[in-house]
């Protein structure tokens, strides 16, 4: 079995999925940070394909950067408190990693989902 990475973004303020939110994925190697891809969430708050598909999966340290400020500015209509939300994590074995973001105007939470 090969691993892969997915996410899901929920807007706690509206009680809905966060649609059209940009997410970037970076691979971290020591002091080096390499951008792998950028995707946007669909109407369900998910990306249309895995952020890191099985064919590209490697164990290691990664960072997801959620462009919360642009999303919140459009949905809230004012200058948002949050801007970029980085989540750095390690994938240590070939498995399905799911890293969701629960987002609100003044805070966020994440966890390793299933």
mmCIF file of C-alpha atoms in Angstrom:
data_model
loop_
_atom_site.group_PDB
_atom_site.id
_atom_site.type_symbol
_atom_site.label_atom_id
_atom_site.label_comp_id
_atom_site.label_asym_id
_atom_site.label_seq_id
_atom_site.Cartn_x
_atom_site.Cartn_y
_atom_site.Cartn_z
ATOM 1 C CA UNK A 1 0.000 0.000 0.000
ATOM 2 C CA UNK A 2 1.228 3.448 -0.878
ATOM 3 C CA UNK A 3 0.374 6.572 1.055
ATOM 4 C CA UNK A 4 -1.455 9.719 0.065
ATOM 5 C CA UNK A 5 -2.569 13.031 1.575
ATOM 6 C CA UNK A 6 -6.000 14.675 1.674
ATOM 7 C CA UNK A 7 -7.622 17.595 3.482
ATOM 8 C CA UNK A 8 -11.021 19.126 4.194
ATOM 9 C CA UNK A 9 -11.655 22.730 5.209
ATOM 10 C CA UNK A 10 -14.745 23.643 7.208
ATOM 11 C CA UNK A 11 -15.777 27.231 7.890
ATOM 12 C CA UNK A 12 -17.065 27.142 11.469
ATOM 13 C CA UNK A 13 -18.426 30.695 11.240
ATOM 14 C CA UNK A 14 -20.813 29.870 8.412
ATOM 15 C CA UNK A 15 -21.286 26.214 9.300
ATOM 16 C CA UNK A 16 -20.330 25.224 5.743
ATOM 17 C CA UNK A 17 -17.407 23.815 3.803
ATOM 18 C CA UNK A 18 -14.849 26.458 2.809
ATOM 19 C CA UNK A 19 -15.130 26.574 -0.985
ATOM 20 C CA UNK A 20 -12.492 28.077 -3.295
ATOM 21 C CA UNK A 21 -9.787 28.335 -0.628
ATOM 22 C CA UNK A 22 -6.219 28.060 -1.946
ATOM 23 C CA UNK A 23 -3.927 25.457 -0.363
ATOM 24 C CA UNK A 24 -0.208 25.034 -1.053
ATOM 25 C CA UNK A 25 1.815 21.912 -0.245
ATOM 26 C CA UNK A 26 5.533 22.124 0.541
ATOM 27 C CA UNK A 27 8.111 19.414 1.241
ATOM 28 C CA UNK A 28 10.546 20.276 4.046
ATOM 29 C CA UNK A 29 14.132 18.959 3.896
ATOM 30 C CA UNK A 30 16.242 20.489 6.676
ATOM 31 C CA UNK A 31 16.297 24.223 5.969
ATOM 32 C CA UNK A 32 14.921 23.727 2.462
ATOM 33 C CA UNK A 33 11.246 24.251 1.656
ATOM 34 C CA UNK A 34 10.118 23.127 -1.822
ATOM 35 C CA UNK A 35 6.647 23.882 -3.175
ATOM 36 C CA UNK A 36 5.018 20.793 -4.639
ATOM 37 C CA UNK A 37 1.642 22.137 -5.729
ATOM 38 C CA UNK A 38 -1.211 24.533 -5.177
ATOM 39 C CA UNK A 39 -4.870 23.491 -5.251
ATOM 40 C CA UNK A 40 -8.248 25.038 -4.419
ATOM 41 C CA UNK A 41 -11.072 23.529 -2.429
ATOM 42 C CA UNK A 42 -14.282 22.591 -4.190
ATOM 43 C CA UNK A 43 -17.843 23.282 -2.989
ATOM 44 C CA UNK A 44 -17.463 20.501 -0.391
ATOM 45 C CA UNK A 45 -14.293 22.095 1.091
ATOM 46 C CA UNK A 46 -12.107 19.307 -0.319
ATOM 47 C CA UNK A 47 -9.668 19.214 -3.205
ATOM 48 C CA UNK A 48 -10.822 17.342 -6.314
ATOM 49 C CA UNK A 49 -7.846 14.988 -6.028
ATOM 50 C CA UNK A 50 -5.442 14.083 -3.208
ATOM 51 C CA UNK A 51 -3.041 16.894 -2.366
ATOM 52 C CA UNK A 52 -0.264 14.319 -2.534
ATOM 53 C CA UNK A 53 -1.344 11.329 -4.647
ATOM 54 C CA UNK A 54 -0.054 7.785 -4.192
ATOM 55 C CA UNK A 55 2.271 8.013 -7.206
ATOM 56 C CA UNK A 56 4.153 10.933 -5.593
ATOM 57 C CA UNK A 57 4.034 9.871 -1.950
ATOM 58 C CA UNK A 58 7.259 9.900 0.058
ATOM 59 C CA UNK A 59 7.617 9.839 3.815
ATOM 60 C CA UNK A 60 8.996 13.010 5.344
ATOM 61 C CA UNK A 61 8.052 16.408 6.665
ATOM 62 C CA UNK A 62 5.508 18.520 4.804
ATOM 63 C CA UNK A 63 3.700 21.807 5.254
ATOM 64 C CA UNK A 64 0.222 22.736 4.124
ATOM 65 C CA UNK A 65 -0.378 26.482 3.832
ATOM 66 C CA UNK A 66 -4.037 27.475 3.827
ATOM 67 C CA UNK A 67 -4.741 30.936 2.363
ATOM 68 C CA UNK A 68 -7.336 31.755 4.999
ATOM 69 C CA UNK A 69 -7.027 35.542 4.723
ATOM 70 C CA UNK A 70 -8.082 35.684 1.084
ATOM 71 C CA UNK A 71 -10.987 33.325 1.780
ATOM 72 C CA UNK A 72 -12.167 35.091 4.946
ATOM 73 C CA UNK A 73 -11.808 38.539 3.347
ATOM 74 C CA UNK A 74 -14.176 37.497 0.572
ATOM 75 C CA UNK A 75 -16.700 35.744 2.804
ATOM 76 C CA UNK A 76 -16.613 38.170 5.754
ATOM 77 C CA UNK A 77 -16.265 41.374 3.760
ATOM 78 C CA UNK A 78 -13.581 42.956 5.945
ATOM 79 C CA UNK A 79 -9.870 42.739 6.700
ATOM 80 C CA UNK A 80 -9.411 39.305 8.329
ATOM 81 C CA UNK A 81 -7.423 38.592 11.485
ATOM 82 C CA UNK A 82 -5.908 35.383 10.039
ATOM 83 C CA UNK A 83 -3.904 35.328 6.830
ATOM 84 C CA UNK A 84 -1.778 32.279 6.021
ATOM 85 C CA UNK A 85 -2.316 29.207 8.192
ATOM 86 C CA UNK A 86 0.691 26.846 8.007
ATOM 87 C CA UNK A 87 0.464 23.303 9.324
ATOM 88 C CA UNK A 88 3.753 21.363 9.408
ATOM 89 C CA UNK A 89 3.596 17.613 9.979
ATOM 90 C CA UNK A 90 5.487 14.381 9.350
ATOM 91 C CA UNK A 91 4.275 11.394 7.368
ATOM 92 C CA UNK A 92 6.348 8.497 8.670
ATOM 93 C CA UNK A 93 4.776 5.511 6.911
ATOM 94 C CA UNK A 94 2.809 4.667 3.781
ATOM 95 C CA UNK A 95 -0.739 5.391 4.884
ATOM 96 C CA UNK A 96 -3.663 7.696 4.180
ATOM 97 C CA UNK A 97 -2.961 10.996 5.920
ATOM 98 C CA UNK A 98 -5.910 13.351 6.263
ATOM 99 C CA UNK A 99 -5.138 16.811 7.667
ATOM 100 C CA UNK A 100 -8.359 18.840 7.955
ATOM 101 C CA UNK A 101 -8.671 22.490 8.937
ATOM 102 C CA UNK A 102 -11.512 23.833 11.069
ATOM 103 C CA UNK A 103 -11.461 27.557 10.368
ATOM 104 C CA UNK A 104 -13.140 30.536 11.987
ATOM 105 C CA UNK A 105 -12.588 34.278 11.830
ATOM 106 C CA UNK A 106 -10.245 34.377 14.846
ATOM 107 C CA UNK A 107 -8.880 30.859 15.143
ATOM 108 C CA UNK A 108 -8.396 27.409 13.693
ATOM 109 C CA UNK A 109 -7.859 23.812 14.681
ATOM 110 C CA UNK A 110 -6.497 20.725 12.987
ATOM 111 C CA UNK A 111 -5.965 17.048 13.734
ATOM 112 C CA UNK A 112 -4.984 13.846 11.960
ATOM 113 C CA UNK A 113 -8.236 12.624 10.528
ATOM 114 C CA UNK A 114 -9.159 9.386 8.863
#
